[in-house]
Tab-separated table of N, CA and C in Angstrom:
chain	number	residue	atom	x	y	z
A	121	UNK	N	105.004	110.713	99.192
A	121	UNK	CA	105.460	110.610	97.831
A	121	UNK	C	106.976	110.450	97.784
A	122	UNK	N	107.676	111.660	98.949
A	122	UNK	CA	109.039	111.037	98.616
A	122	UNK	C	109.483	110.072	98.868
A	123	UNK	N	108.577	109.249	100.265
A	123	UNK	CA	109.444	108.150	100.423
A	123	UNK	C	108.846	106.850	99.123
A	124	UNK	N	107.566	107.032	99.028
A	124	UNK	CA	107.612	106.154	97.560
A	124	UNK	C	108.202	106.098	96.401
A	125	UNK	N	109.213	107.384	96.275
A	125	UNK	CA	109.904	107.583	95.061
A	125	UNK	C	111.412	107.023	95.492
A	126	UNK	N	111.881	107.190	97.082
A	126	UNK	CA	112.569	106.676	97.573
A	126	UNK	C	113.349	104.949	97.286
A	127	UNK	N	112.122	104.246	97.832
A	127	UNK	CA	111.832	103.056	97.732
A	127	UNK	C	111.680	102.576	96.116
A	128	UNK	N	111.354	102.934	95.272
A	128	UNK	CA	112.023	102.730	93.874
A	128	UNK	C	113.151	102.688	93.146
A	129	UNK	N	113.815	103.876	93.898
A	129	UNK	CA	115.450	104.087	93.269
A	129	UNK	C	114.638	105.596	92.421
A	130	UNK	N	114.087	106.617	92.233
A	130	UNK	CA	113.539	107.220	91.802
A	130	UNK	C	113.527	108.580	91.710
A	131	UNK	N	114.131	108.994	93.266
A	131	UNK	CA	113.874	109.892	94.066
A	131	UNK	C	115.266	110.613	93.066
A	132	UNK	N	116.797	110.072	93.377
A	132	UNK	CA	117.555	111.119	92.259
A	132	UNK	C	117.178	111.457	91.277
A	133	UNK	N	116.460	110.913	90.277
A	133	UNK	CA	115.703	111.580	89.056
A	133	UNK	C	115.394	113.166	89.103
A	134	UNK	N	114.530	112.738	90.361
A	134	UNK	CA	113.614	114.239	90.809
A	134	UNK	C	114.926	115.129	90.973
A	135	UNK	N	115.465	115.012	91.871
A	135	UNK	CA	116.682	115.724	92.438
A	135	UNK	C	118.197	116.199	91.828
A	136	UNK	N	117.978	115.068	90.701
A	136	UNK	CA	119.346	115.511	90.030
A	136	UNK	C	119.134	115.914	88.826
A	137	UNK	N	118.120	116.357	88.037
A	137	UNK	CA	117.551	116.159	86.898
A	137	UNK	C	116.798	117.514	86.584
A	138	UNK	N	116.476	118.075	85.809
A	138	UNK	CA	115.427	119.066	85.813
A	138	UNK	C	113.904	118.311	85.143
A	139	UNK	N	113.090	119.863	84.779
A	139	UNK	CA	112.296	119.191	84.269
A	139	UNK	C	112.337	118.700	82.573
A	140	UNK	N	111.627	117.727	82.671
A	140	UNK	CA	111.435	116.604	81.840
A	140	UNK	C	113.279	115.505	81.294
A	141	UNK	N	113.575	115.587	82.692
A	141	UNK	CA	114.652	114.863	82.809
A	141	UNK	C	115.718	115.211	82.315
A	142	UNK	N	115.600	116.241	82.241
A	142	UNK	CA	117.002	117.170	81.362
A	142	UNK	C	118.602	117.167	82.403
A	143	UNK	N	118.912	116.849	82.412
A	143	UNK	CA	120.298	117.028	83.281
A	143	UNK	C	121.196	118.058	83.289
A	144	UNK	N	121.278	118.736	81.903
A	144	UNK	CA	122.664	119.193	81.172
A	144	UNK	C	121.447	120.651	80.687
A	145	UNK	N	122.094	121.745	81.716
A	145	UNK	CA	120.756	123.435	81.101
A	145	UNK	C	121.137	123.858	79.655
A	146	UNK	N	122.366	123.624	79.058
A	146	UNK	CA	122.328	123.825	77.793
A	146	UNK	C	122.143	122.793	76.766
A	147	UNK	N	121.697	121.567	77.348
A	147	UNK	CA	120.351	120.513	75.713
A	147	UNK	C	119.556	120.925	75.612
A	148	UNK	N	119.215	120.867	74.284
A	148	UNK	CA	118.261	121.125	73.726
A	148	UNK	C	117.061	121.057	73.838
A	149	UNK	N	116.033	121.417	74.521
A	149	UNK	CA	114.465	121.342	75.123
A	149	UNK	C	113.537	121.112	74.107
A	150	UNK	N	112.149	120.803	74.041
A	150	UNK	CA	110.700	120.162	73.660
A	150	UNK	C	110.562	121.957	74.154
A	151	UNK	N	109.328	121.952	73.295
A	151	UNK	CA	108.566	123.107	73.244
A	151	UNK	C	107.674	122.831	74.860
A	152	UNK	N	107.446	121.199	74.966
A	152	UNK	CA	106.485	121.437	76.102
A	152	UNK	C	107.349	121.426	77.265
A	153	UNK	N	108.645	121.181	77.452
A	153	UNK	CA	109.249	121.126	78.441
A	153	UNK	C	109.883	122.772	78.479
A	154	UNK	N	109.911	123.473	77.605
A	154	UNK	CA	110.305	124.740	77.915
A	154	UNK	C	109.050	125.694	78.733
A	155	UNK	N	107.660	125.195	78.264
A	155	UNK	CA	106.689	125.849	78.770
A	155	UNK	C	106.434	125.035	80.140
A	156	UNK	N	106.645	123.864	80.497
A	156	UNK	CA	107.361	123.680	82.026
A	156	UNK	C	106.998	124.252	83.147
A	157	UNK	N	108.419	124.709	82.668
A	157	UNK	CA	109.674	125.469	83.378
A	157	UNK	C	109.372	126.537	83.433
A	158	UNK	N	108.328	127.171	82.499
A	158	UNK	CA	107.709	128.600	82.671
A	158	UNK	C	106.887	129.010	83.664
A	159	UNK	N	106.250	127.550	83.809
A	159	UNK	CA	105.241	127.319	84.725
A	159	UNK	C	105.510	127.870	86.533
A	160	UNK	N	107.014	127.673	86.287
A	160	UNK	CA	108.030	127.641	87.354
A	160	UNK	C	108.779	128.766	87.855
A	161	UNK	N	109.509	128.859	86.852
A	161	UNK	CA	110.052	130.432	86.407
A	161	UNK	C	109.922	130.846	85.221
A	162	UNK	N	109.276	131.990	85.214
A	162	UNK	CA	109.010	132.403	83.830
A	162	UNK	C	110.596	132.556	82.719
A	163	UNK	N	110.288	132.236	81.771
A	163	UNK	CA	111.501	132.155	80.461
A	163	UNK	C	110.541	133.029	79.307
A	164	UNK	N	111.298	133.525	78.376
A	164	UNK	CA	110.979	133.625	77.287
A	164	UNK	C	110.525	132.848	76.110
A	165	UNK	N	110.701	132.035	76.151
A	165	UNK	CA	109.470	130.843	75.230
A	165	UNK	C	108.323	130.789	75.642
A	166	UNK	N	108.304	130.491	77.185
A	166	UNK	CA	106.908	130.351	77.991
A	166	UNK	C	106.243	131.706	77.339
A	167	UNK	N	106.983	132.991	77.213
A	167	UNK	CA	106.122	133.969	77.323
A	167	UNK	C	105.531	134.076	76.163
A	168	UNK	N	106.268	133.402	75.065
A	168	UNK	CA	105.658	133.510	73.370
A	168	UNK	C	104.575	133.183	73.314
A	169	UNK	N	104.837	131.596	74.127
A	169	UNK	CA	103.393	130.706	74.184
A	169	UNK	C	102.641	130.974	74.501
A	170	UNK	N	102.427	131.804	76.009
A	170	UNK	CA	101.620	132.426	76.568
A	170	UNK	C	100.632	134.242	75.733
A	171	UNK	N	101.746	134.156	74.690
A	171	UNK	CA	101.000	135.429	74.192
A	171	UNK	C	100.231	134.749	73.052
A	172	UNK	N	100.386	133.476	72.426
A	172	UNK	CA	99.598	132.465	71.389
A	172	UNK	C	98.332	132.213	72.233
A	173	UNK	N	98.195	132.074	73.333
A	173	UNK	CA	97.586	131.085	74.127
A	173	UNK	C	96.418	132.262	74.108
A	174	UNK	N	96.816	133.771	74.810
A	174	UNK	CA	95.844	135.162	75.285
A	174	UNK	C	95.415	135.905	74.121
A	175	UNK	N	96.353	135.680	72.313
A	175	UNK	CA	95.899	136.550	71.508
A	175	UNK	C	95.040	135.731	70.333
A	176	UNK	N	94.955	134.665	70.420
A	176	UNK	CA	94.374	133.437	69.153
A	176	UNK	C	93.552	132.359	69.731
A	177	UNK	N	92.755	131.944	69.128
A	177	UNK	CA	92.086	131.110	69.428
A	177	UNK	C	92.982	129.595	68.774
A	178	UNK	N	92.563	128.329	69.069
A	178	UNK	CA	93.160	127.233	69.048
A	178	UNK	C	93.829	127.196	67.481
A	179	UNK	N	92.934	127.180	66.427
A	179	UNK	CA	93.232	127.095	65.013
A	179	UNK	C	94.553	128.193	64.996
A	180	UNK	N	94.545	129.739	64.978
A	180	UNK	CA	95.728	130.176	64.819
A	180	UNK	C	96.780	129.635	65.349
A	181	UNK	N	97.170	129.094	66.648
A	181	UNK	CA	98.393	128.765	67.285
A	181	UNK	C	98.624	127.656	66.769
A	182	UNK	N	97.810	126.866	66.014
A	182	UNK	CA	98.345	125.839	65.487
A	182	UNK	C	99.307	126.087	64.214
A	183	UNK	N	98.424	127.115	63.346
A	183	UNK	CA	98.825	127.512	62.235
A	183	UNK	C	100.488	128.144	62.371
A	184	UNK	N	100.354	128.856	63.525
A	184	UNK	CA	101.716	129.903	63.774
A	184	UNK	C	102.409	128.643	64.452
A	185	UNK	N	102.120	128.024	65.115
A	185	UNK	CA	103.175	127.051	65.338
A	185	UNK	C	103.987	126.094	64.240
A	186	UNK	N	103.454	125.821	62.961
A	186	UNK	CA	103.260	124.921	61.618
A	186	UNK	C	104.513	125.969	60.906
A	187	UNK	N	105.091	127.177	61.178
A	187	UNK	CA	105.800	128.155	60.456
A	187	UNK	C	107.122	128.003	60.406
């Protein structure tokens, strides 16, 4: 994979970049790119989400997300 990402011009993306191509740790993040990164190292957003995800079924988290 790396050398196919290599051979694109691709590979700094991965390497210089975080996730979802963020460059710069203080811009502004996507809800799904903060849960990520949680995935990764846990953050405090991840953990909100994660308590939507263990205490509600689909309809509430939508609703509490809509607030």
């Amino acid at each position: 994979e790396r050398a196919l990402l290599g051979d694109r011009g691709m590979l700094s993306a991965l390497s210089q970049r975080g996730i979802g191509g963020i460059s710069e740790p203080d811009r502004v993040r996507c809800l799904h790119t903060w849960y990520a990164a949680h995935l990764v190292v846990p953050n405090g957003i991840g953990d909100i989400v994660d308590s939507l995800f263990i205490d509600a079924s689909p309809r509430p988290i939508i609703a509490a997300l809509r607030l």
